[in-house]
Short mmCIF file of C-alpha atoms in Angstrom, two decimals:
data_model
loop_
_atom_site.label_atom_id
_atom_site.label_comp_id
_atom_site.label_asym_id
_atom_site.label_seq_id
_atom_site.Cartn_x
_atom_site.Cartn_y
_atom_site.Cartn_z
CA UNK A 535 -1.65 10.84 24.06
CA UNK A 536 -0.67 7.93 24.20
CA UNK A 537 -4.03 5.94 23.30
CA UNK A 538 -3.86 7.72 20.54
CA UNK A 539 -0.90 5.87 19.36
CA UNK A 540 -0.67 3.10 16.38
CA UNK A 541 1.50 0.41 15.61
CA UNK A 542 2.11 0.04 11.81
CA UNK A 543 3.94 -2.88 10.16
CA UNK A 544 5.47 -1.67 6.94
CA UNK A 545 6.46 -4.97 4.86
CA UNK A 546 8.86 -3.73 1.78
CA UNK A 547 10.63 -6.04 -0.54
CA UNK A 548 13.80 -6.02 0.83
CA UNK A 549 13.14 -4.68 4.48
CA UNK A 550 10.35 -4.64 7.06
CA UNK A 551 9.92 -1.31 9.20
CA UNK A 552 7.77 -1.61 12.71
CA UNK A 553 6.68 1.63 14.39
CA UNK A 554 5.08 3.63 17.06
CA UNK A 555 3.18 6.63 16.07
CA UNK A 556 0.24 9.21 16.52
CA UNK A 557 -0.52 12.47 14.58
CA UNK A 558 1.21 15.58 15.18
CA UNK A 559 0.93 19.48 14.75
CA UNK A 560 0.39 20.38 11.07
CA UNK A 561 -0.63 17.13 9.80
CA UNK A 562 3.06 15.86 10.81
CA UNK A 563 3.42 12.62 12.88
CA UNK A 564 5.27 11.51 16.05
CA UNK A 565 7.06 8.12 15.85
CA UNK A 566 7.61 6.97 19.59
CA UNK A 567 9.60 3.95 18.90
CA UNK A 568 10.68 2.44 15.48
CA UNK A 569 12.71 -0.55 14.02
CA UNK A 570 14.18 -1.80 10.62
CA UNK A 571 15.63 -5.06 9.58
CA UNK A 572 16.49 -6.59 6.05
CA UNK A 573 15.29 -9.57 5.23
CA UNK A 574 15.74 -11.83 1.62
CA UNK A 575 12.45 -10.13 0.60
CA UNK A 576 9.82 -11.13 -1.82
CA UNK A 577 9.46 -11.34 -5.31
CA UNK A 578 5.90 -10.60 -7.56
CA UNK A 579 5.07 -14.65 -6.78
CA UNK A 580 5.84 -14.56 -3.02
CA UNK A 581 8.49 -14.37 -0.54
CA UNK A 582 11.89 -16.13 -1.26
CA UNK A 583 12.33 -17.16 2.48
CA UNK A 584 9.20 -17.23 4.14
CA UNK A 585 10.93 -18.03 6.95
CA UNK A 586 13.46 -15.42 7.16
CA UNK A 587 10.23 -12.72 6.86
CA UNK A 588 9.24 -14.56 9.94
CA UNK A 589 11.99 -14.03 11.94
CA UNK A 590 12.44 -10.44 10.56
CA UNK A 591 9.09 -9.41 11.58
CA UNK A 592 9.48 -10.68 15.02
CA UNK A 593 12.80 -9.03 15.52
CA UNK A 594 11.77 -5.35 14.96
CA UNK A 595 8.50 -5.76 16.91
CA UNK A 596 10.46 -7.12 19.89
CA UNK A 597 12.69 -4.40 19.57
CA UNK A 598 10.38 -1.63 20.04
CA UNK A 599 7.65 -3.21 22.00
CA UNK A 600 10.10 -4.31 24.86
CA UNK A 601 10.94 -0.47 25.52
CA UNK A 602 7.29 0.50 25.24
CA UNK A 603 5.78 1.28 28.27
CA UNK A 604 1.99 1.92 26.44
CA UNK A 605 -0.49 -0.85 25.42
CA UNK A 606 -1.30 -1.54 22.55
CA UNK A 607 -3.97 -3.94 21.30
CA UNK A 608 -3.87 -3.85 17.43
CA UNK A 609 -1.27 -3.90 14.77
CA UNK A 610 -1.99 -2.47 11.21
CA UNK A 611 -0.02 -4.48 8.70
CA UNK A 612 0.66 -2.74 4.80
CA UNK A 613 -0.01 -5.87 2.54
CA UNK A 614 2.16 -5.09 -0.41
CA UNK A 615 0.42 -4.98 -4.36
CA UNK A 616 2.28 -8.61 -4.60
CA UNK A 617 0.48 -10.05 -1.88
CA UNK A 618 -3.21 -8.65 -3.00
CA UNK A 619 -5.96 -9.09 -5.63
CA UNK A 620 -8.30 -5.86 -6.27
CA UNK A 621 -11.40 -6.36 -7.40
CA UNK A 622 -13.72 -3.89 -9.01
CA UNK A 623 -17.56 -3.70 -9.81
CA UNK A 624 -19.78 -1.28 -11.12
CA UNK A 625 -22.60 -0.84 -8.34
CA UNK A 626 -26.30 0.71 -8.61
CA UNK A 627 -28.65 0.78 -5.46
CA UNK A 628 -32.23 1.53 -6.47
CA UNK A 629 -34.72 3.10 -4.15
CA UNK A 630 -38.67 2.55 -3.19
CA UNK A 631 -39.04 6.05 -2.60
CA UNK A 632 -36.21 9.05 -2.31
CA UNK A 633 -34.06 9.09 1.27
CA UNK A 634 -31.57 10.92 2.46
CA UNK A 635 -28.40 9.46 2.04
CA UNK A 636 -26.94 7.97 4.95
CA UNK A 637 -23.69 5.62 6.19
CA UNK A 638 -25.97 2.97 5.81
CA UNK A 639 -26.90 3.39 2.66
CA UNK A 640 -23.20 3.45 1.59
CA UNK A 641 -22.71 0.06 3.80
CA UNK A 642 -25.78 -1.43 1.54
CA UNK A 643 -24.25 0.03 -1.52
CA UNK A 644 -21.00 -1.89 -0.27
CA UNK A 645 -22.44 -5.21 0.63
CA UNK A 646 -24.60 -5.60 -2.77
CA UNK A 647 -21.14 -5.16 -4.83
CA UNK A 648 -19.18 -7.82 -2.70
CA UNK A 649 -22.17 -10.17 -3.95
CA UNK A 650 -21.00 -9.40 -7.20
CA UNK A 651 -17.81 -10.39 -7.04
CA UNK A 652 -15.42 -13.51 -6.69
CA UNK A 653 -11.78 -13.38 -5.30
CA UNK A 654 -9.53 -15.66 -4.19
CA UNK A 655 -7.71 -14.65 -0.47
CA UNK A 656 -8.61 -13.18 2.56
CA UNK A 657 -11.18 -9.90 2.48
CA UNK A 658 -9.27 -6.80 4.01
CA UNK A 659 -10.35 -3.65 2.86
CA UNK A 660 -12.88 -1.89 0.44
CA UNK A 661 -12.89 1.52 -1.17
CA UNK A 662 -14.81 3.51 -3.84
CA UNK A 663 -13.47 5.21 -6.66
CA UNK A 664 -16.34 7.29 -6.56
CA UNK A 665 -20.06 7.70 -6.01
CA UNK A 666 -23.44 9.10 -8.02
CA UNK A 667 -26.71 9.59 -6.96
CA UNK A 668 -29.18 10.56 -9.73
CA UNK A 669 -27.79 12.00 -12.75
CA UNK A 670 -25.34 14.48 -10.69
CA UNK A 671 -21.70 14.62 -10.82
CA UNK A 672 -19.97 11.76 -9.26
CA UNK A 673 -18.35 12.39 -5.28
CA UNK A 674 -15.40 11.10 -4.33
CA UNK A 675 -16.31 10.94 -0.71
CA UNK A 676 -19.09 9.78 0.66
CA UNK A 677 -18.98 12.46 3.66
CA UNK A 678 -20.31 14.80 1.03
CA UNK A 679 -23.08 12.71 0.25
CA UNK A 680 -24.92 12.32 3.60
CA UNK A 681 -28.11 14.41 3.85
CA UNK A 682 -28.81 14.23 0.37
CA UNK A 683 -31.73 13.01 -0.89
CA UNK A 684 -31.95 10.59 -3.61
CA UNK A 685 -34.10 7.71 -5.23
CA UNK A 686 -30.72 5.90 -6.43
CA UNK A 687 -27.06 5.20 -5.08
CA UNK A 688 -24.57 3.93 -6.80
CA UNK A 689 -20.71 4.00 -7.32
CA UNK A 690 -17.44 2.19 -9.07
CA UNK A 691 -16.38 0.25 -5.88
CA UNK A 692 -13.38 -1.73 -5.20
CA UNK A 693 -12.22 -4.64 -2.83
CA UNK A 694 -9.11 -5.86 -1.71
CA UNK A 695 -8.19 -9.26 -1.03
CA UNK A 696 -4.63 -10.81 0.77
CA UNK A 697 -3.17 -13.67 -0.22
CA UNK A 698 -4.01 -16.37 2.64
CA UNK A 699 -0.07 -17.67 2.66
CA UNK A 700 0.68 -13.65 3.41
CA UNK A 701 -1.59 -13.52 6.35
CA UNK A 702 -0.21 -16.70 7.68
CA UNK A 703 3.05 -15.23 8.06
CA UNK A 704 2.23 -12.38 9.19
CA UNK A 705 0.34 -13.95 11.89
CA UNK A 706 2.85 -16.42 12.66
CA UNK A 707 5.63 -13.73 13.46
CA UNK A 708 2.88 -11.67 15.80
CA UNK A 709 2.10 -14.75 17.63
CA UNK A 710 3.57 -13.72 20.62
CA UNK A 711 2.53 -10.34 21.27
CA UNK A 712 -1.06 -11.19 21.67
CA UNK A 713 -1.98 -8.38 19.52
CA UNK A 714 -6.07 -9.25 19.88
CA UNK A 715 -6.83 -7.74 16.31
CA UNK A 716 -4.14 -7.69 13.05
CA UNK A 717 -5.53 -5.26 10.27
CA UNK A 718 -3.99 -5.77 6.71
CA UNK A 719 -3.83 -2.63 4.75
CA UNK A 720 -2.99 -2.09 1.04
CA UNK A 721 -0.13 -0.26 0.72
CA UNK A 722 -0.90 0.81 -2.64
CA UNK A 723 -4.18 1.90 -1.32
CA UNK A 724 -2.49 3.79 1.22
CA UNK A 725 0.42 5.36 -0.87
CA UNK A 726 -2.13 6.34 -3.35
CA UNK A 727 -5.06 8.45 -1.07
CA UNK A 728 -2.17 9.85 1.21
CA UNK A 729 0.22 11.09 -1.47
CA UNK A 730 -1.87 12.48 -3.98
CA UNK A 731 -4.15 15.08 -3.71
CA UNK A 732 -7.59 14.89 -4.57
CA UNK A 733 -7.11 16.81 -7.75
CA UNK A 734 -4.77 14.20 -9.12
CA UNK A 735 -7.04 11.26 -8.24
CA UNK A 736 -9.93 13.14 -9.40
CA UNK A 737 -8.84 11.98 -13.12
CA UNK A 738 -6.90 8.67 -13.92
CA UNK A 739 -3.60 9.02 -11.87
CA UNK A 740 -0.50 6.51 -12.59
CA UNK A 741 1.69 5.86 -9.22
CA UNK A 742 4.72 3.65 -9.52
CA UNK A 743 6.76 2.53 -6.48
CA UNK A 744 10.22 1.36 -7.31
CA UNK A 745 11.58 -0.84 -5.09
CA UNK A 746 14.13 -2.56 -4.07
CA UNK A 747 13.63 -6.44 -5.41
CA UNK A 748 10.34 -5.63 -6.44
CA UNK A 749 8.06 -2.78 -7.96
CA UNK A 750 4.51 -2.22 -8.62
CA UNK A 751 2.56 0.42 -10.84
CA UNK A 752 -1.28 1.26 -10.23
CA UNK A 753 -3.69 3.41 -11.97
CA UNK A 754 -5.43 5.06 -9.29
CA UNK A 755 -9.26 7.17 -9.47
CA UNK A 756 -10.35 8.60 -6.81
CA UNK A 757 -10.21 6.58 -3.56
CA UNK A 758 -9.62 3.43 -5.40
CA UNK A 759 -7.07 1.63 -7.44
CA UNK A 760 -8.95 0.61 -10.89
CA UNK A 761 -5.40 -1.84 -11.94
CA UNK A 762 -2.45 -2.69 -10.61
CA UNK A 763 0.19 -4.94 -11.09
CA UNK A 764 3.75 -6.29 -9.40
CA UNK A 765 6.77 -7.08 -11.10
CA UNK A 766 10.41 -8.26 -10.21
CA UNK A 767 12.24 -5.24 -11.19
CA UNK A 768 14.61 -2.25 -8.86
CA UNK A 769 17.71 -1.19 -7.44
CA UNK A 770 18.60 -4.99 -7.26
CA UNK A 771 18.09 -6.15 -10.93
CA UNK A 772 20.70 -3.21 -11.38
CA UNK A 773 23.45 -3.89 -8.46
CA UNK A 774 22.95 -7.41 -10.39
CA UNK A 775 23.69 -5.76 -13.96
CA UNK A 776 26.40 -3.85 -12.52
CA UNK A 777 28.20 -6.74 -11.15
CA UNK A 778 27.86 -8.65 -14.24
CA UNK A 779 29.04 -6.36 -16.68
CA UNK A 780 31.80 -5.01 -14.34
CA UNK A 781 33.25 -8.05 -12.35
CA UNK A 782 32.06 -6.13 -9.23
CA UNK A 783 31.59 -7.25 -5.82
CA UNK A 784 27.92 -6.42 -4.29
CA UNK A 785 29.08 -3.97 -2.37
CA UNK A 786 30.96 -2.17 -5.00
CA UNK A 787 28.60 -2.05 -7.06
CA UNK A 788 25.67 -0.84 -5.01
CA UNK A 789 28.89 2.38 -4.08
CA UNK A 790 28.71 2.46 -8.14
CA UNK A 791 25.22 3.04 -8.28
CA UNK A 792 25.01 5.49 -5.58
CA UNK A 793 27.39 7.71 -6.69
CA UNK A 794 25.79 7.21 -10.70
CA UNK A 795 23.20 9.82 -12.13
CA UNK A 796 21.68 8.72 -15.35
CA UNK A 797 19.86 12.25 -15.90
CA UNK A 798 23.61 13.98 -16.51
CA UNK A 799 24.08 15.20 -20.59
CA UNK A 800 26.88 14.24 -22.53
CA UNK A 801 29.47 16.01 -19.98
CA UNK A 802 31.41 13.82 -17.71
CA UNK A 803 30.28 10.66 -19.30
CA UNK A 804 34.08 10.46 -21.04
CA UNK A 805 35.39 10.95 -17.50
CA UNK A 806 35.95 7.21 -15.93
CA UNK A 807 34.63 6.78 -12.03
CA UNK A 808 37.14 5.80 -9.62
CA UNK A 809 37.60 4.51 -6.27
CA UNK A 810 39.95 4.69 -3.40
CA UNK A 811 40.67 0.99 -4.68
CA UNK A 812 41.86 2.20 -7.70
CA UNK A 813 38.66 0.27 -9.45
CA UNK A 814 38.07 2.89 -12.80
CA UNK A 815 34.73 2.26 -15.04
CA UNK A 816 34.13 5.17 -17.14
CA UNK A 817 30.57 6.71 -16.63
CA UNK A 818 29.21 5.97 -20.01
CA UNK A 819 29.34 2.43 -19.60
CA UNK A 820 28.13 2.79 -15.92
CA UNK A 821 25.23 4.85 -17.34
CA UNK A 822 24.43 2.53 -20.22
CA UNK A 823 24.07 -0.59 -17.97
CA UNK A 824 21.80 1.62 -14.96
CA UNK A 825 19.45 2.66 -17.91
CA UNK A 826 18.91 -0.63 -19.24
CA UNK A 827 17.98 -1.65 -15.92
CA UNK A 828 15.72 1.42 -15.60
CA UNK A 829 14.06 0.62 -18.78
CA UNK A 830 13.39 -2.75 -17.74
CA UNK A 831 11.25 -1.22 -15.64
CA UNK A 832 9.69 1.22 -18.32
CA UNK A 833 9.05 -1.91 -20.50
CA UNK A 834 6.80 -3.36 -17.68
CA UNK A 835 4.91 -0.41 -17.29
CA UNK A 836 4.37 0.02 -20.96
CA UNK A 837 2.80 -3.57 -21.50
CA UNK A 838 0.79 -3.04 -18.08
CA UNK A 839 -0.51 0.40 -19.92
CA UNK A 840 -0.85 -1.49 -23.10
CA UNK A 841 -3.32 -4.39 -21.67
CA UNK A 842 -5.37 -3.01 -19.32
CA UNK A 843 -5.65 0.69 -21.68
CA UNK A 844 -5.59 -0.32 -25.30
CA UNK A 845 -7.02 3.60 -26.08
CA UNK A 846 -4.52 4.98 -23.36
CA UNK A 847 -3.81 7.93 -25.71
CA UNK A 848 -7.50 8.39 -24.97
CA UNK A 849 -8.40 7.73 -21.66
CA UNK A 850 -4.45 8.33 -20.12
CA UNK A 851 -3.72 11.10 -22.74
CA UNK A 852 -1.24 13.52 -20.56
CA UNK A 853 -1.04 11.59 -17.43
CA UNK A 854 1.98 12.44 -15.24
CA UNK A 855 3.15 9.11 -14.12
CA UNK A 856 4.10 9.78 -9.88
CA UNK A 857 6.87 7.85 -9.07
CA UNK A 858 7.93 6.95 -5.17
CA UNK A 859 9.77 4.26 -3.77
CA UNK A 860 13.57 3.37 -2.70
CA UNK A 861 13.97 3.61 -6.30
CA UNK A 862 13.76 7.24 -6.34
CA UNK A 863 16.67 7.51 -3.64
CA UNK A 864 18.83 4.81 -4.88
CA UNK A 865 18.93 5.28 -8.88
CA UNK A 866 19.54 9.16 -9.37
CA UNK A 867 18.15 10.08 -12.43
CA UNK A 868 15.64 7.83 -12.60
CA UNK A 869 12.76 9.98 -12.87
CA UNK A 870 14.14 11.67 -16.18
CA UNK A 871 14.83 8.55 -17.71
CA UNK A 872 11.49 7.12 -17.60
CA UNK A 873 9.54 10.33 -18.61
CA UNK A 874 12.30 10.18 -22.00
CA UNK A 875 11.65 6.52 -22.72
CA UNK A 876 7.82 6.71 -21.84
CA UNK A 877 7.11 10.15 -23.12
CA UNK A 878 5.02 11.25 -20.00
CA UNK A 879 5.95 13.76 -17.39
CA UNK A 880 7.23 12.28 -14.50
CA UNK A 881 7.18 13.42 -11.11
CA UNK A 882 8.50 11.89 -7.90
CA UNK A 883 6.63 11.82 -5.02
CA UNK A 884 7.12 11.75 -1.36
CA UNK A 885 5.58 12.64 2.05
CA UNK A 886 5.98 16.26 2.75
CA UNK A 887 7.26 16.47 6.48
CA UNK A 888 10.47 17.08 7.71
CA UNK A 889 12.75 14.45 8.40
CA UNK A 890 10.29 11.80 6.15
CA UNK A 891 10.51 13.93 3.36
CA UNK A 892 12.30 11.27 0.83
CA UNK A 893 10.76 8.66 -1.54
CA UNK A 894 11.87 5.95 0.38
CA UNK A 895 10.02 6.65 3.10
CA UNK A 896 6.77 7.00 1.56
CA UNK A 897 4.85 3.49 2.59
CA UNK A 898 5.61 3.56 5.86
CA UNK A 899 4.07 7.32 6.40
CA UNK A 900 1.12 7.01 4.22
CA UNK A 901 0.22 3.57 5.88
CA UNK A 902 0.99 5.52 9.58
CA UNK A 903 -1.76 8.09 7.98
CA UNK A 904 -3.87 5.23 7.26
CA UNK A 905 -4.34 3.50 10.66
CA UNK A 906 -4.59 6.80 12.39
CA UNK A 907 -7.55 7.83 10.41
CA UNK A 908 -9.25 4.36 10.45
CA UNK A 909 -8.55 4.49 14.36
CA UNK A 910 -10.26 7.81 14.65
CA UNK A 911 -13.77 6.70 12.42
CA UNK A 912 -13.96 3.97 14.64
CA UNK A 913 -13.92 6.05 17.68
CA UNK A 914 -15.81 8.62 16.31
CA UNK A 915 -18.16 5.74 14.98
CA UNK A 916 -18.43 4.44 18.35
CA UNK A 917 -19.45 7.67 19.84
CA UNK A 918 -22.35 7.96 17.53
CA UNK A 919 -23.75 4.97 18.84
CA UNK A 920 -21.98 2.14 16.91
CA UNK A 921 -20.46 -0.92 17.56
#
């Protein structure tokens, strides 16, 4: 139907995706009208032409919305891990007397942690990692909590904050559409509590998205993301080794990379690659200068695992480290590199429908997942008497 319908802004570092979608049969999806365009992208401190993102954004929304016959009256807009702060607190909500819990005891529980904290950025989202009451095992939904009663609340909380300049541009580009609400989502957030199960976020669970220009790794518990951090590393630090080392032309070298797979043994890497261009590297060489960029990327992740989990052997012991991203796609191999130069199984991780079943696609699905389910709450909010 088609007021079921949402329109999703998907903003990756080298590309921005707009869509049309509702949920299908089987927890698939129906996209009624989608758009893509490159743009220069952004780096961990910010885009590297604002105003190209500008026009980007405009472009794909124009393209889908002028063959759209529905209405639509709000945009949900993935705020990438480079454009957001998280912010965590520990929160306990003591009790005159035992109650039932309730939603609004959850939206107290909520509002006494953002008193506890101070960010920097627009406020766009909040989740919980998980929640207590008592001396009881801790929930990791607070569905499951309602009815019970309790003389205590509380609950590891988190809060997510957008860069002001991100929201700016993002608003600038929509300014024609006279969307009358824009709600920023954290794609990490979204990535995280659509891709993993809630077995894997029960415990500490490390997601890294490899993109493009730029990647980010979070450690994820429950509904929340406890760390996470950005860094200028992907498929084009590579292209740019590749072009470096080999005198290629962009374009060659990205043909180099895609036709590369660093997880091969020692067979075939004597054999040189070769072109209808006659260009001939052999594979060894090609190999060596993909996994250096790949452990670039390792490197970061280390030192992010290494400052915010000093005892990692203790608290991270045998964490399989999910990996997602255009990375996945683009730099075959990738995944059995890491796990050898981080010593941690490593898994890759995409959406698990049919035709959106690569890594590449990941942000845009899970943030399509997202807005559908915040839609339906805040209908089903509204029918309980809400506002």
């Amino acid at each position: 139907m088609k007021n079921e319908r949402v329109a999703v802004l998907d903003v990756r570092s080298f590309e921005v995706n707009f869509l049309i979608g509702t949920k299908g049969f089987n927890d698939s999806f129906v996209i009624c009208g989608e758009a893509t365009e490159e743009y220069e992208g952004y780096s961990a401190d910010g885009f590297l032409d604002e105003g190209a993102f500008v026009q980007a954004v405009h472009s794909v929304v124009n393209s889908v919305l002028k063959t759209y016959k529905g209405k639509l009256d709000k945009i949900y807009v993935g705020t990438p891990s480079a454009f957001v702060q998280v912010r965590t607190v520990g929160q306990n909500l003591p009790f005159s007397r035992r109650r039932k819990i309730s939603p609004a005891e959850v939206e107290m529980l909520f509002d006494c942690g953002q008193n506890e904290i101070a960010a920097q950025g627009r406020y766009i989202r909040r989740s919980a990692m998980y929640f207590a009451i008592g001396n009881t095992n801790k929930y990791f939904s607070e569905e499951e909590l309602y009815g019970t009663p309790s003389s205590s609340l509380r609950g590891g909380l988190c809060y997510y904050f957008a860069k002001e300049s991100f929201c700016l541009a993002v608003e600038r580009a929509l300014g024609e559409f006279f969307f009358k609400e824009i709600v920023y989502l954290p794609t990490s957030l979204a990535e995280a509590t659509y891709l993993l199960g809630k077995k894997e976020r029960a415990g500490y669970a490390i997601l890294l998205d490899v993109g493009y220009l730029t990647s980010t790794v979070s450690v994820v518990y429950g509904n929340g993301i406890v760390h996470e951090k950005s860094f200028t590393s992907g498929i084009a630090e590579i292209i740019f080794y590749l072009i470096k080392r080999f005198d290629l032309t962009p374009e060659k070298a990205e043909k180099v990379l895609s036709c590369a797979n660093i997880a091969v043994g020692d067979d075939g890497l004597d054999e040189p690659w070769t072109d209808d261009e006659n260009v001939s590297i052999p594979v060894a060489m090609i190999n060596d200068v993909i996994e250096y960029g790949v452990d670039q990327i390792c490197d970061k992740v280390n030192r992010f695992l290494v400052e915010h989990y000093k005892n990692r052997e203790l608290v991270l012991p045998n964490n399989t480290i999910w990996v997602t991203g255009e990375g996945v796609d683009g730099i075959k191999g990738i995944c059995d590199h890491i796990s050898r130069r981080l010593e941690k199984t490593v898994e890759p991780l995409c959406p698990d429908l049919a035709y959106n079943d690569k890594p590449s696609q990941s942000s845009k699905i899970a943030l399509l997942a997202m807005a559908i389910s915040d839609r339906r709450k805040k209908k089903a909010f509204k029918l309980l008497g809400g506002k």
